[in-house]
């Protein structure tokens, strides 16, 4: 099937976890539903939940935790179900 790329809707800092002592929102291999929070992006002190627009399986995470991201930068590859 065709992989879907989930991209950043904003410029900011990419975080895989809700806070440093919590587990990551998702790992490679996780099966997710539409609306699942995949990460947060912090922009100007606001933490924005980034939700999946598709259901499927996380194939690859394209950004390292705590890295800066640009608008429209690919974040996740999802194999849609």
mmCIF file with all atom_site columns, N, CA and C in Angstrom:
data_model
loop_
_atom_site.group_PDB
_atom_site.id
_atom_site.type_symbol
_atom_site.label_atom_id
_atom_site.label_alt_id
_atom_site.label_comp_id
_atom_site.label_asym_id
_atom_site.label_entity_id
_atom_site.label_seq_id
_atom_site.pdbx_PDB_ins_code
_atom_site.Cartn_x
_atom_site.Cartn_y
_atom_site.Cartn_z
_atom_site.occupancy
_atom_site.B_iso_or_equiv
_atom_site.pdbx_formal_charge
_atom_site.auth_seq_id
_atom_site.auth_comp_id
_atom_site.auth_asym_id
_atom_site.auth_atom_id
_atom_site.pdbx_PDB_model_num
ATOM 1   N N  . UNK A 1 1  ? 0.851  -1.196 0.000  1.00 0.00 ? 1  UNK A N  1
ATOM 2   C CA . UNK A 1 1  ? 0.000  0.000  0.000  1.00 0.00 ? 1  UNK A CA 1
ATOM 3   C C  . UNK A 1 1  ? 0.883  1.242  0.000  1.00 0.00 ? 1  UNK A C  1
ATOM 4   N N  . UNK A 1 2  ? 0.298  2.351  -0.334 1.00 0.00 ? 2  UNK A N  1
ATOM 5   C CA . UNK A 1 2  ? 1.047  3.598  -0.393 1.00 0.00 ? 2  UNK A CA 1
ATOM 6   C C  . UNK A 1 2  ? 1.190  4.188  1.003  1.00 0.00 ? 2  UNK A C  1
ATOM 7   N N  . UNK A 1 3  ? 2.409  4.496  1.371  1.00 0.00 ? 3  UNK A N  1
ATOM 8   C CA . UNK A 1 3  ? 2.647  5.094  2.677  1.00 0.00 ? 3  UNK A CA 1
ATOM 9   C C  . UNK A 1 3  ? 2.187  6.545  2.671  1.00 0.00 ? 3  UNK A C  1
ATOM 10  N N  . UNK A 1 4  ? 1.664  6.958  3.808  1.00 0.00 ? 4  UNK A N  1
ATOM 11  C CA . UNK A 1 4  ? 1.216  8.335  3.987  1.00 0.00 ? 4  UNK A CA 1
ATOM 12  C C  . UNK A 1 4  ? 2.221  9.047  4.875  1.00 0.00 ? 4  UNK A C  1
ATOM 13  N N  . UNK A 1 5  ? 2.595  10.251 4.471  1.00 0.00 ? 5  UNK A N  1
ATOM 14  C CA . UNK A 1 5  ? 3.509  11.072 5.259  1.00 0.00 ? 5  UNK A CA 1
ATOM 15  C C  . UNK A 1 5  ? 2.692  12.064 6.068  1.00 0.00 ? 5  UNK A C  1
ATOM 16  N N  . UNK A 1 6  ? 2.907  12.045 7.371  1.00 0.00 ? 6  UNK A N  1
ATOM 17  C CA . UNK A 1 6  ? 2.277  13.049 8.235  1.00 0.00 ? 6  UNK A CA 1
ATOM 18  C C  . UNK A 1 6  ? 3.289  14.160 8.440  1.00 0.00 ? 6  UNK A C  1
ATOM 19  N N  . UNK A 1 7  ? 2.876  15.370 8.115  1.00 0.00 ? 7  UNK A N  1
ATOM 20  C CA . UNK A 1 7  ? 3.790  16.516 8.111  1.00 0.00 ? 7  UNK A CA 1
ATOM 21  C C  . UNK A 1 7  ? 3.433  17.503 9.219  1.00 0.00 ? 7  UNK A C  1
ATOM 22  N N  . UNK A 1 8  ? 4.409  18.314 9.559  1.00 0.00 ? 8  UNK A N  1
ATOM 23  C CA . UNK A 1 8  ? 4.188  19.311 10.599 1.00 0.00 ? 8  UNK A CA 1
ATOM 24  C C  . UNK A 1 8  ? 3.317  20.449 10.084 1.00 0.00 ? 8  UNK A C  1
ATOM 25  N N  . UNK A 1 9  ? 2.244  20.786 10.812 1.00 0.00 ? 9  UNK A N  1
ATOM 26  C CA . UNK A 1 9  ? 1.412  21.907 10.394 1.00 0.00 ? 9  UNK A CA 1
ATOM 27  C C  . UNK A 1 9  ? 1.987  23.268 10.800 1.00 0.00 ? 9  UNK A C  1
ATOM 28  N N  . UNK A 1 10 ? 3.047  23.250 11.599 1.00 0.00 ? 10 UNK A N  1
ATOM 29  C CA . UNK A 1 10 ? 3.599  24.494 12.132 1.00 0.00 ? 10 UNK A CA 1
ATOM 30  C C  . UNK A 1 10 ? 5.120  24.394 12.264 1.00 0.00 ? 10 UNK A C  1
ATOM 31  N N  . UNK A 1 11 ? 5.749  25.539 12.468 1.00 0.00 ? 11 UNK A N  1
ATOM 32  C CA . UNK A 1 11 ? 7.167  25.606 12.821 1.00 0.00 ? 11 UNK A CA 1
ATOM 33  C C  . UNK A 1 11 ? 7.269  25.500 14.332 1.00 0.00 ? 11 UNK A C  1
ATOM 34  N N  . UNK A 1 12 ? 8.245  24.739 14.807 1.00 0.00 ? 12 UNK A N  1
ATOM 35  C CA . UNK A 1 12 ? 8.420  24.660 16.253 1.00 0.00 ? 12 UNK A CA 1
ATOM 36  C C  . UNK A 1 12 ? 9.422  23.584 16.620 1.00 0.00 ? 12 UNK A C  1
ATOM 37  N N  . UNK A 1 13 ? 9.289  23.074 17.836 1.00 0.00 ? 13 UNK A N  1
ATOM 38  C CA . UNK A 1 13 ? 10.162 22.019 18.338 1.00 0.00 ? 13 UNK A CA 1
ATOM 39  C C  . UNK A 1 13 ? 9.342  20.761 18.539 1.00 0.00 ? 13 UNK A C  1
ATOM 40  N N  . UNK A 1 14 ? 9.834  19.672 17.966 1.00 0.00 ? 14 UNK A N  1
ATOM 41  C CA . UNK A 1 14 ? 9.132  18.377 17.950 1.00 0.00 ? 14 UNK A CA 1
ATOM 42  C C  . UNK A 1 14 ? 9.459  17.594 19.214 1.00 0.00 ? 14 UNK A C  1
ATOM 43  N N  . UNK A 1 15 ? 8.422  17.142 19.905 1.00 0.00 ? 15 UNK A N  1
ATOM 44  C CA . UNK A 1 15 ? 8.610  16.291 21.082 1.00 0.00 ? 15 UNK A CA 1
ATOM 45  C C  . UNK A 1 15 ? 7.807  15.006 20.919 1.00 0.00 ? 15 UNK A C  1
ATOM 46  N N  . UNK A 1 16 ? 8.481  13.886 21.154 1.00 0.00 ? 16 UNK A N  1
ATOM 47  C CA . UNK A 1 16 ? 7.823  12.583 21.042 1.00 0.00 ? 16 UNK A CA 1
ATOM 48  C C  . UNK A 1 16 ? 7.040  12.223 22.295 1.00 0.00 ? 16 UNK A C  1
ATOM 49  N N  . UNK A 1 17 ? 7.296  12.923 23.407 1.00 0.00 ? 17 UNK A N  1
ATOM 50  C CA . UNK A 1 17 ? 6.675  12.606 24.697 1.00 0.00 ? 17 UNK A CA 1
ATOM 51  C C  . UNK A 1 17 ? 5.881  13.799 25.206 1.00 0.00 ? 17 UNK A C  1
ATOM 52  N N  . UNK A 1 18 ? 4.841  13.527 25.990 1.00 0.00 ? 18 UNK A N  1
ATOM 53  C CA . UNK A 1 18 ? 4.091  14.640 26.589 1.00 0.00 ? 18 UNK A CA 1
ATOM 54  C C  . UNK A 1 18 ? 4.912  15.387 27.635 1.00 0.00 ? 18 UNK A C  1
ATOM 55  N N  . UNK A 1 19 ? 5.830  14.687 28.305 1.00 0.00 ? 19 UNK A N  1
ATOM 56  C CA . UNK A 1 19 ? 6.770  15.309 29.228 1.00 0.00 ? 19 UNK A CA 1
ATOM 57  C C  . UNK A 1 19 ? 7.964  14.375 29.374 1.00 0.00 ? 19 UNK A C  1
ATOM 58  N N  . UNK A 1 20 ? 9.097  14.872 29.890 1.00 0.00 ? 20 UNK A N  1
ATOM 59  C CA . UNK A 1 20 ? 10.326 14.068 29.871 1.00 0.00 ? 20 UNK A CA 1
ATOM 60  C C  . UNK A 1 20 ? 10.225 12.720 30.591 1.00 0.00 ? 20 UNK A C  1
ATOM 61  N N  . UNK A 1 21 ? 9.366  12.636 31.596 1.00 0.00 ? 21 UNK A N  1
ATOM 62  C CA . UNK A 1 21 ? 9.264  11.394 32.380 1.00 0.00 ? 21 UNK A CA 1
ATOM 63  C C  . UNK A 1 21 ? 8.162  10.463 31.885 1.00 0.00 ? 21 UNK A C  1
ATOM 64  N N  . UNK A 1 22 ? 7.530  10.810 30.766 1.00 0.00 ? 22 UNK A N  1
ATOM 65  C CA . UNK A 1 22 ? 6.450  9.997  30.216 1.00 0.00 ? 22 UNK A CA 1
ATOM 66  C C  . UNK A 1 22 ? 6.935  9.219  28.994 1.00 0.00 ? 22 UNK A C  1
ATOM 67  N N  . UNK A 1 23 ? 6.260  8.116  28.664 1.00 0.00 ? 23 UNK A N  1
ATOM 68  C CA . UNK A 1 23 ? 6.626  7.393  27.440 1.00 0.00 ? 23 UNK A CA 1
ATOM 69  C C  . UNK A 1 23 ? 6.256  8.189  26.189 1.00 0.00 ? 23 UNK A C  1
ATOM 70  N N  . UNK A 1 24 ? 6.873  7.812  25.075 1.00 0.00 ? 24 UNK A N  1
ATOM 71  C CA . UNK A 1 24 ? 6.549  8.457  23.796 1.00 0.00 ? 24 UNK A CA 1
ATOM 72  C C  . UNK A 1 24 ? 5.092  8.206  23.429 1.00 0.00 ? 24 UNK A C  1
ATOM 73  N N  . UNK A 1 25 ? 4.525  9.151  22.694 1.00 0.00 ? 25 UNK A N  1
ATOM 74  C CA . UNK A 1 25 ? 3.149  8.992  22.212 1.00 0.00 ? 25 UNK A CA 1
ATOM 75  C C  . UNK A 1 25 ? 3.018  7.748  21.336 1.00 0.00 ? 25 UNK A C  1
ATOM 76  N N  . UNK A 1 26 ? 3.978  7.565  20.435 1.00 0.00 ? 26 UNK A N  1
ATOM 77  C CA . UNK A 1 26 ? 3.946  6.405  19.540 1.00 0.00 ? 26 UNK A CA 1
ATOM 78  C C  . UNK A 1 26 ? 5.360  5.892  19.298 1.00 0.00 ? 26 UNK A C  1
ATOM 79  N N  . UNK A 1 27 ? 5.428  4.605  18.963 1.00 0.00 ? 27 UNK A N  1
ATOM 80  C CA . UNK A 1 27 ? 6.680  3.965  18.550 1.00 0.00 ? 27 UNK A CA 1
ATOM 81  C C  . UNK A 1 27 ? 6.471  3.334  17.173 1.00 0.00 ? 27 UNK A C  1
ATOM 82  N N  . UNK A 1 28 ? 7.569  3.077  16.479 1.00 0.00 ? 28 UNK A N  1
ATOM 83  C CA . UNK A 1 28 ? 7.489  2.355  15.199 1.00 0.00 ? 28 UNK A CA 1
ATOM 84  C C  . UNK A 1 28 ? 6.813  1.004  15.446 1.00 0.00 ? 28 UNK A C  1
ATOM 85  N N  . UNK A 1 29 ? 5.877  0.676  14.578 1.00 0.00 ? 29 UNK A N  1
ATOM 86  C CA . UNK A 1 29 ? 5.136  -0.578 14.704 1.00 0.00 ? 29 UNK A CA 1
ATOM 87  C C  . UNK A 1 29 ? 3.785  -0.417 15.371 1.00 0.00 ? 29 UNK A C  1
ATOM 88  N N  . UNK A 1 30 ? 3.577  0.723  16.035 1.00 0.00 ? 30 UNK A N  1
ATOM 89  C CA . UNK A 1 30 ? 2.282  0.944  16.685 1.00 0.00 ? 30 UNK A CA 1
ATOM 90  C C  . UNK A 1 30 ? 1.174  1.066  15.645 1.00 0.00 ? 30 UNK A C  1
ATOM 91  N N  . UNK A 1 31 ? 0.031  0.483  15.958 1.00 0.00 ? 31 UNK A N  1
ATOM 92  C CA . UNK A 1 31 ? -1.166 0.655  15.143 1.00 0.00 ? 31 UNK A CA 1
ATOM 93  C C  . UNK A 1 31 ? -1.970 1.792  15.761 1.00 0.00 ? 31 UNK A C  1
ATOM 94  N N  . UNK A 1 32 ? -2.288 2.779  14.942 1.00 0.00 ? 32 UNK A N  1
ATOM 95  C CA . UNK A 1 32 ? -2.936 3.995  15.422 1.00 0.00 ? 32 UNK A CA 1
ATOM 96  C C  . UNK A 1 32 ? -4.273 4.195  14.732 1.00 0.00 ? 32 UNK A C  1
ATOM 97  N N  . UNK A 1 33 ? -5.115 4.972  15.376 1.00 0.00 ? 33 UNK A N  1
ATOM 98  C CA . UNK A 1 33 ? -6.399 5.373  14.803 1.00 0.00 ? 33 UNK A CA 1
ATOM 99  C C  . UNK A 1 33 ? -6.351 6.849  14.449 1.00 0.00 ? 33 UNK A C  1
ATOM 100 N N  . UNK A 1 34 ? -7.205 7.223  13.525 1.00 0.00 ? 34 UNK A N  1
ATOM 101 C CA . UNK A 1 34 ? -7.372 8.635  13.195 1.00 0.00 ? 34 UNK A CA 1
ATOM 102 C C  . UNK A 1 34 ? -7.664 9.408  14.484 1.00 0.00 ? 34 UNK A C  1
ATOM 103 N N  . UNK A 1 35 ? -7.001 10.549 14.652 1.00 0.00 ? 35 UNK A N  1
ATOM 104 C CA . UNK A 1 35 ? -7.208 11.358 15.852 1.00 0.00 ? 35 UNK A CA 1
ATOM 105 C C  . UNK A 1 35 ? -6.230 11.071 16.974 1.00 0.00 ? 35 UNK A C  1
ATOM 106 N N  . UNK A 1 36 ? -5.418 10.023 16.827 1.00 0.00 ? 36 UNK A N  1
ATOM 107 C CA . UNK A 1 36 ? -4.403 9.692  17.831 1.00 0.00 ? 36 UNK A CA 1
ATOM 108 C C  . UNK A 1 36 ? -3.330 10.787 17.859 1.00 0.00 ? 36 UNK A C  1
ATOM 109 N N  . UNK A 1 37 ? -2.985 11.237 19.063 1.00 0.00 ? 37 UNK A N  1
ATOM 110 C CA . UNK A 1 37 ? -1.891 12.207 19.183 1.00 0.00 ? 37 UNK A CA 1
ATOM 111 C C  . UNK A 1 37 ? -0.564 11.489 18.934 1.00 0.00 ? 37 UNK A C  1
ATOM 112 N N  . UNK A 1 38 ? 0.209  12.014 17.990 1.00 0.00 ? 38 UNK A N  1
ATOM 113 C CA . UNK A 1 38 ? 1.474  11.395 17.587 1.00 0.00 ? 38 UNK A CA 1
ATOM 114 C C  . UNK A 1 38 ? 2.678  12.065 18.243 1.00 0.00 ? 38 UNK A C  1
ATOM 115 N N  . UNK A 1 39 ? 2.541  13.358 18.517 1.00 0.00 ? 39 UNK A N  1
ATOM 116 C CA . UNK A 1 39 ? 3.635  14.134 19.067 1.00 0.00 ? 39 UNK A CA 1
ATOM 117 C C  . UNK A 1 39 ? 3.072  15.484 19.491 1.00 0.00 ? 39 UNK A C  1
ATOM 118 N N  . UNK A 1 40 ? 3.920  16.275 20.127 1.00 0.00 ? 40 UNK A N  1
ATOM 119 C CA . UNK A 1 40 ? 3.568  17.679 20.336 1.00 0.00 ? 40 UNK A CA 1
ATOM 120 C C  . UNK A 1 40 ? 4.635  18.536 19.677 1.00 0.00 ? 40 UNK A C  1
ATOM 121 N N  . UNK A 1 41 ? 4.205  19.688 19.199 1.00 0.00 ? 41 UNK A N  1
ATOM 122 C CA . UNK A 1 41 ? 5.146  20.672 18.667 1.00 0.00 ? 41 UNK A CA 1
ATOM 123 C C  . UNK A 1 41 ? 4.977  21.949 19.467 1.00 0.00 ? 41 UNK A C  1
ATOM 124 N N  . UNK A 1 42 ? 6.078  22.365 20.059 1.00 0.00 ? 42 UNK A N  1
ATOM 125 C CA . UNK A 1 42 ? 6.063  23.562 20.895 1.00 0.00 ? 42 UNK A CA 1
ATOM 126 C C  . UNK A 1 42 ? 6.422  24.758 20.028 1.00 0.00 ? 42 UNK A C  1
ATOM 127 N N  . UNK A 1 43 ? 5.537  25.732 20.037 1.00 0.00 ? 43 UNK A N  1
ATOM 128 C CA . UNK A 1 43 ? 5.751  26.953 19.265 1.00 0.00 ? 43 UNK A CA 1
ATOM 129 C C  . UNK A 1 43 ? 5.372  28.127 20.160 1.00 0.00 ? 43 UNK A C  1
ATOM 130 N N  . UNK A 1 44 ? 6.312  29.001 20.416 1.00 0.00 ? 44 UNK A N  1
ATOM 131 C CA . UNK A 1 44 ? 6.068  30.182 21.245 1.00 0.00 ? 44 UNK A CA 1
ATOM 132 C C  . UNK A 1 44 ? 5.413  29.804 22.574 1.00 0.00 ? 44 UNK A C  1
ATOM 133 N N  . UNK A 1 45 ? 5.978  28.805 23.235 1.00 0.00 ? 45 UNK A N  1
ATOM 134 C CA . UNK A 1 45 ? 5.553  28.350 24.565 1.00 0.00 ? 45 UNK A CA 1
ATOM 135 C C  . UNK A 1 45 ? 4.201  27.641 24.580 1.00 0.00 ? 45 UNK A C  1
ATOM 136 N N  . UNK A 1 46 ? 3.619  27.433 23.417 1.00 0.00 ? 46 UNK A N  1
ATOM 137 C CA . UNK A 1 46 ? 2.381  26.658 23.340 1.00 0.00 ? 46 UNK A CA 1
ATOM 138 C C  . UNK A 1 46 ? 2.711  25.264 22.829 1.00 0.00 ? 46 UNK A C  1
ATOM 139 N N  . UNK A 1 47 ? 2.133  24.257 23.489 1.00 0.00 ? 47 UNK A N  1
ATOM 140 C CA . UNK A 1 47 ? 2.350  22.872 23.083 1.00 0.00 ? 47 UNK A CA 1
ATOM 141 C C  . UNK A 1 47 ? 1.142  22.408 22.289 1.00 0.00 ? 47 UNK A C  1
ATOM 142 N N  . UNK A 1 48 ? 1.388  22.113 21.024 1.00 0.00 ? 48 UNK A N  1
ATOM 143 C CA . UNK A 1 48 ? 0.320  21.768 20.089 1.00 0.00 ? 48 UNK A CA 1
ATOM 144 C C  . UNK A 1 48 ? 0.308  20.268 19.843 1.00 0.00 ? 48 UNK A C  1
ATOM 145 N N  . UNK A 1 49 ? -0.802 19.616 20.189 1.00 0.00 ? 49 UNK A N  1
ATOM 146 C CA . UNK A 1 49 ? -0.948 18.191 19.893 1.00 0.00 ? 49 UNK A CA 1
ATOM 147 C C  . UNK A 1 49 ? -1.077 18.005 18.386 1.00 0.00 ? 49 UNK A C  1
ATOM 148 N N  . UNK A 1 50 ? -0.272 17.109 17.845 1.00 0.00 ? 50 UNK A N  1
ATOM 149 C CA . UNK A 1 50 ? -0.364 16.777 16.426 1.00 0.00 ? 50 UNK A CA 1
ATOM 150 C C  . UNK A 1 50 ? -1.040 15.420 16.315 1.00 0.00 ? 50 UNK A C  1
ATOM 151 N N  . UNK A 1 51 ? -2.228 15.409 15.722 1.00 0.00 ? 51 UNK A N  1
ATOM 152 C CA . UNK A 1 51 ? -3.036 14.203 15.621 1.00 0.00 ? 51 UNK A CA 1
ATOM 153 C C  . UNK A 1 51 ? -2.907 13.589 14.232 1.00 0.00 ? 51 UNK A C  1
ATOM 154 N N  . UNK A 1 52 ? -3.030 12.267 14.196 1.00 0.00 ? 52 UNK A N  1
ATOM 155 C CA . UNK A 1 52 ? -3.000 11.575 12.911 1.00 0.00 ? 52 UNK A CA 1
ATOM 156 C C  . UNK A 1 52 ? -4.301 11.812 12.160 1.00 0.00 ? 52 UNK A C  1
ATOM 157 N N  . UNK A 1 53 ? -4.186 12.060 10.862 1.00 0.00 ? 53 UNK A N  1
ATOM 158 C CA . UNK A 1 53 ? -5.391 12.171 10.034 1.00 0.00 ? 53 UNK A CA 1
ATOM 159 C C  . UNK A 1 53 ? -5.761 10.840 9.402  1.00 0.00 ? 53 UNK A C  1
ATOM 160 N N  . UNK A 1 54 ? -4.972 9.798  9.708  1.00 0.00 ? 54 UNK A N  1
ATOM 161 C CA . UNK A 1 54 ? -5.231 8.480  9.131  1.00 0.00 ? 54 UNK A CA 1
ATOM 162 C C  . UNK A 1 54 ? -5.121 7.401  10.207 1.00 0.00 ? 54 UNK A C  1
ATOM 163 N N  . UNK A 1 55 ? -5.709 6.246  9.915  1.00 0.00 ? 55 UNK A N  1
ATOM 164 C CA . UNK A 1 55 ? -5.495 5.046  10.718 1.00 0.00 ? 55 UNK A CA 1
ATOM 165 C C  . UNK A 1 55 ? -4.476 4.175  10.004 1.00 0.00 ? 55 UNK A C  1
ATOM 166 N N  . UNK A 1 56 ? -3.689 3.460  10.768 1.00 0.00 ? 56 UNK A N  1
ATOM 167 C CA . UNK A 1 56 ? -2.702 2.576  10.159 1.00 0.00 ? 56 UNK A CA 1
ATOM 168 C C  . UNK A 1 56 ? -1.588 2.251  11.125 1.00 0.00 ? 56 UNK A C  1
ATOM 169 N N  . UNK A 1 57 ? -0.432 1.916  10.564 1.00 0.00 ? 57 UNK A N  1
ATOM 170 C CA . UNK A 1 57 ? 0.718  1.515  11.375 1.00 0.00 ? 57 UNK A CA 1
ATOM 171 C C  . UNK A 1 57 ? 1.873  2.492  11.164 1.00 0.00 ? 57 UNK A C  1
ATOM 172 N N  . UNK A 1 58 ? 2.500  2.884  12.261 1.00 0.00 ? 58 UNK A N  1
ATOM 173 C CA . UNK A 1 58 ? 3.679  3.751  12.183 1.00 0.00 ? 58 UNK A CA 1
ATOM 174 C C  . UNK A 1 58 ? 4.840  2.940  11.591 1.00 0.00 ? 58 UNK A C  1
ATOM 175 N N  . UNK A 1 59 ? 5.344  3.382  10.452 1.00 0.00 ? 59 UNK A N  1
ATOM 176 C CA . UNK A 1 59 ? 6.426  2.686  9.761  1.00 0.00 ? 59 UNK A CA 1
ATOM 177 C C  . UNK A 1 59 ? 7.778  3.313  10.126 1.00 0.00 ? 59 UNK A C  1
ATOM 178 N N  . UNK A 1 60 ? 7.797  4.637  10.225 1.00 0.00 ? 60 UNK A N  1
ATOM 179 C CA . UNK A 1 60 ? 9.055  5.327  10.494 1.00 0.00 ? 60 UNK A CA 1
ATOM 180 C C  . UNK A 1 60 ? 8.765  6.657  11.169 1.00 0.00 ? 60 UNK A C  1
ATOM 181 N N  . UNK A 1 61 ? 9.649  7.023  12.104 1.00 0.00 ? 61 UNK A N  1
ATOM 182 C CA . UNK A 1 61 ? 9.616  8.346  12.729 1.00 0.00 ? 61 UNK A CA 1
ATOM 183 C C  . UNK A 1 61 ? 10.805 9.105  12.168 1.00 0.00 ? 61 UNK A C  1
ATOM 184 N N  . UNK A 1 62 ? 10.527 10.224 11.518 1.00 0.00 ? 62 UNK A N  1
ATOM 185 C CA . UNK A 1 62 ? 11.515 10.889 10.673 1.00 0.00 ? 62 UNK A CA 1
ATOM 186 C C  . UNK A 1 62 ? 12.285 11.991 11.392 1.00 0.00 ? 62 UNK A C  1
ATOM 187 N N  . UNK A 1 63 ? 11.906 12.297 12.609 1.00 0.00 ? 63 UNK A N  1
ATOM 188 C CA . UNK A 1 63 ? 12.511 13.410 13.345 1.00 0.00 ? 63 UNK A CA 1
ATOM 189 C C  . UNK A 1 63 ? 12.970 12.910 14.706 1.00 0.00 ? 63 UNK A C  1
ATOM 190 N N  . UNK A 1 64 ? 14.120 13.380 15.147 1.00 0.00 ? 64 UNK A N  1
ATOM 191 C CA . UNK A 1 64 ? 14.591 13.073 16.503 1.00 0.00 ? 64 UNK A CA 1
ATOM 192 C C  . UNK A 1 64 ? 13.848 13.926 17.519 1.00 0.00 ? 64 UNK A C  1
ATOM 193 N N  . UNK A 1 65 ? 13.655 13.345 18.697 1.00 0.00 ? 65 UNK A N  1
ATOM 194 C CA . UNK A 1 65 ? 13.010 14.074 19.791 1.00 0.00 ? 65 UNK A CA 1
ATOM 195 C C  . UNK A 1 65 ? 13.744 15.385 20.059 1.00 0.00 ? 65 UNK A C  1
ATOM 196 N N  . UNK A 1 66 ? 12.971 16.419 20.358 1.00 0.00 ? 66 UNK A N  1
ATOM 197 C CA . UNK A 1 66 ? 13.481 17.755 20.722 1.00 0.00 ? 66 UNK A CA 1
ATOM 198 C C  . UNK A 1 66 ? 14.154 18.491 19.562 1.00 0.00 ? 66 UNK A C  1
ATOM 199 N N  . UNK A 1 67 ? 13.877 18.049 18.335 1.00 0.00 ? 67 UNK A N  1
ATOM 200 C CA . UNK A 1 67 ? 14.469 18.711 17.168 1.00 0.00 ? 67 UNK A CA 1
ATOM 201 C C  . UNK A 1 67 ? 13.556 19.811 16.644 1.00 0.00 ? 67 UNK A C  1
ATOM 202 N N  . UNK A 1 68 ? 14.160 20.858 16.052 1.00 0.00 ? 68 UNK A N  1
ATOM 203 C CA . UNK A 1 68 ? 13.340 21.876 15.387 1.00 0.00 ? 68 UNK A CA 1
ATOM 204 C C  . UNK A 1 68 ? 12.726 21.308 14.108 1.00 0.00 ? 68 UNK A C  1
ATOM 205 N N  . UNK A 1 69 ? 11.510 21.714 13.821 1.00 0.00 ? 69 UNK A N  1
ATOM 206 C CA . UNK A 1 69 ? 10.852 21.320 12.572 1.00 0.00 ? 69 UNK A CA 1
ATOM 207 C C  . UNK A 1 69 ? 10.327 22.552 11.851 1.00 0.00 ? 69 UNK A C  1
ATOM 208 N N  . UNK A 1 70 ? 10.277 22.424 10.547 1.00 0.00 ? 70 UNK A N  1
ATOM 209 C CA . UNK A 1 70 ? 9.738  23.469 9.688  1.00 0.00 ? 70 UNK A CA 1
ATOM 210 C C  . UNK A 1 70 ? 8.293  23.168 9.356  1.00 0.00 ? 70 UNK A C  1
ATOM 211 N N  . UNK A 1 71 ? 7.571  24.172 8.886  1.00 0.00 ? 71 UNK A N  1
ATOM 212 C CA . UNK A 1 71 ? 6.226  23.952 8.364  1.00 0.00 ? 71 UNK A CA 1
ATOM 213 C C  . UNK A 1 71 ? 6.300  22.932 7.228  1.00 0.00 ? 71 UNK A C  1
ATOM 214 N N  . UNK A 1 72 ? 5.399  21.947 7.251  1.00 0.00 ? 72 UNK A N  1
ATOM 215 C CA . UNK A 1 72 ? 5.274  20.949 6.178  1.00 0.00 ? 72 UNK A CA 1
ATOM 216 C C  . UNK A 1 72 ? 6.405  19.918 6.177  1.00 0.00 ? 72 UNK A C  1
ATOM 217 N N  . UNK A 1 73 ? 7.244  19.905 7.210  1.00 0.00 ? 73 UNK A N  1
ATOM 218 C CA . UNK A 1 73 ? 8.319  18.912 7.277  1.00 0.00 ? 73 UNK A CA 1
ATOM 219 C C  . UNK A 1 73 ? 7.735  17.541 7.616  1.00 0.00 ? 73 UNK A C  1
ATOM 220 N N  . UNK A 1 74 ? 8.147  16.494 6.885  1.00 0.00 ? 74 UNK A N  1
ATOM 221 C CA . UNK A 1 74 ? 7.652  15.149 7.193  1.00 0.00 ? 74 UNK A CA 1
ATOM 222 C C  . UNK A 1 74 ? 8.068  14.701 8.595  1.00 0.00 ? 74 UNK A C  1
ATOM 223 N N  . UNK A 1 75 ? 7.105  14.152 9.338  1.00 0.00 ? 75 UNK A N  1
ATOM 224 C CA . UNK A 1 75 ? 7.348  13.707 10.710 1.00 0.00 ? 75 UNK A CA 1
ATOM 225 C C  . UNK A 1 75 ? 7.259  12.189 10.849 1.00 0.00 ? 75 UNK A C  1
ATOM 226 N N  . UNK A 1 76 ? 6.226  11.617 10.247 1.00 0.00 ? 76 UNK A N  1
ATOM 227 C CA . UNK A 1 76 ? 5.952  10.186 10.382 1.00 0.00 ? 76 UNK A CA 1
ATOM 228 C C  . UNK A 1 76 ? 5.583  9.596  9.035  1.00 0.00 ? 76 UNK A C  1
ATOM 229 N N  . UNK A 1 77 ? 5.948  8.329  8.839  1.00 0.00 ? 77 UNK A N  1
ATOM 230 C CA . UNK A 1 77 ? 5.426  7.548  7.723  1.00 0.00 ? 77 UNK A CA 1
ATOM 231 C C  . UNK A 1 77 ? 4.440  6.536  8.296  1.00 0.00 ? 77 UNK A C  1
ATOM 232 N N  . UNK A 1 78 ? 3.254  6.486  7.697  1.00 0.00 ? 78 UNK A N  1
ATOM 233 C CA . UNK A 1 78 ? 2.196  5.596  8.166  1.00 0.00 ? 78 UNK A CA 1
ATOM 234 C C  . UNK A 1 78 ? 1.746  4.710  7.007  1.00 0.00 ? 78 UNK A C  1
ATOM 235 N N  . UNK A 1 79 ? 1.623  3.423  7.284  1.00 0.00 ? 79 UNK A N  1
ATOM 236 C CA . UNK A 1 79 ? 1.041  2.486  6.332  1.00 0.00 ? 79 UNK A CA 1
ATOM 237 C C  . UNK A 1 79 ? -0.449 2.432  6.632  1.00 0.00 ? 79 UNK A C  1
ATOM 238 N N  . UNK A 1 80 ? -1.280 3.046  5.781  1.00 0.00 ? 80 UNK A N  1
ATOM 239 C CA . UNK A 1 80 ? -2.701 3.144  6.110  1.00 0.00 ? 80 UNK A CA 1
ATOM 240 C C  . UNK A 1 80 ? -3.398 1.793  6.082  1.00 0.00 ? 80 UNK A C  1
ATOM 241 N N  . UNK A 1 81 ? -4.368 1.635  6.966  1.00 0.00 ? 81 UNK A N  1
ATOM 242 C CA . UNK A 1 81 ? -5.111 0.374  7.048  1.00 0.00 ? 81 UNK A CA 1
ATOM 243 C C  . UNK A 1 81 ? -6.484 0.532  6.400  1.00 0.00 ? 81 UNK A C  1
#
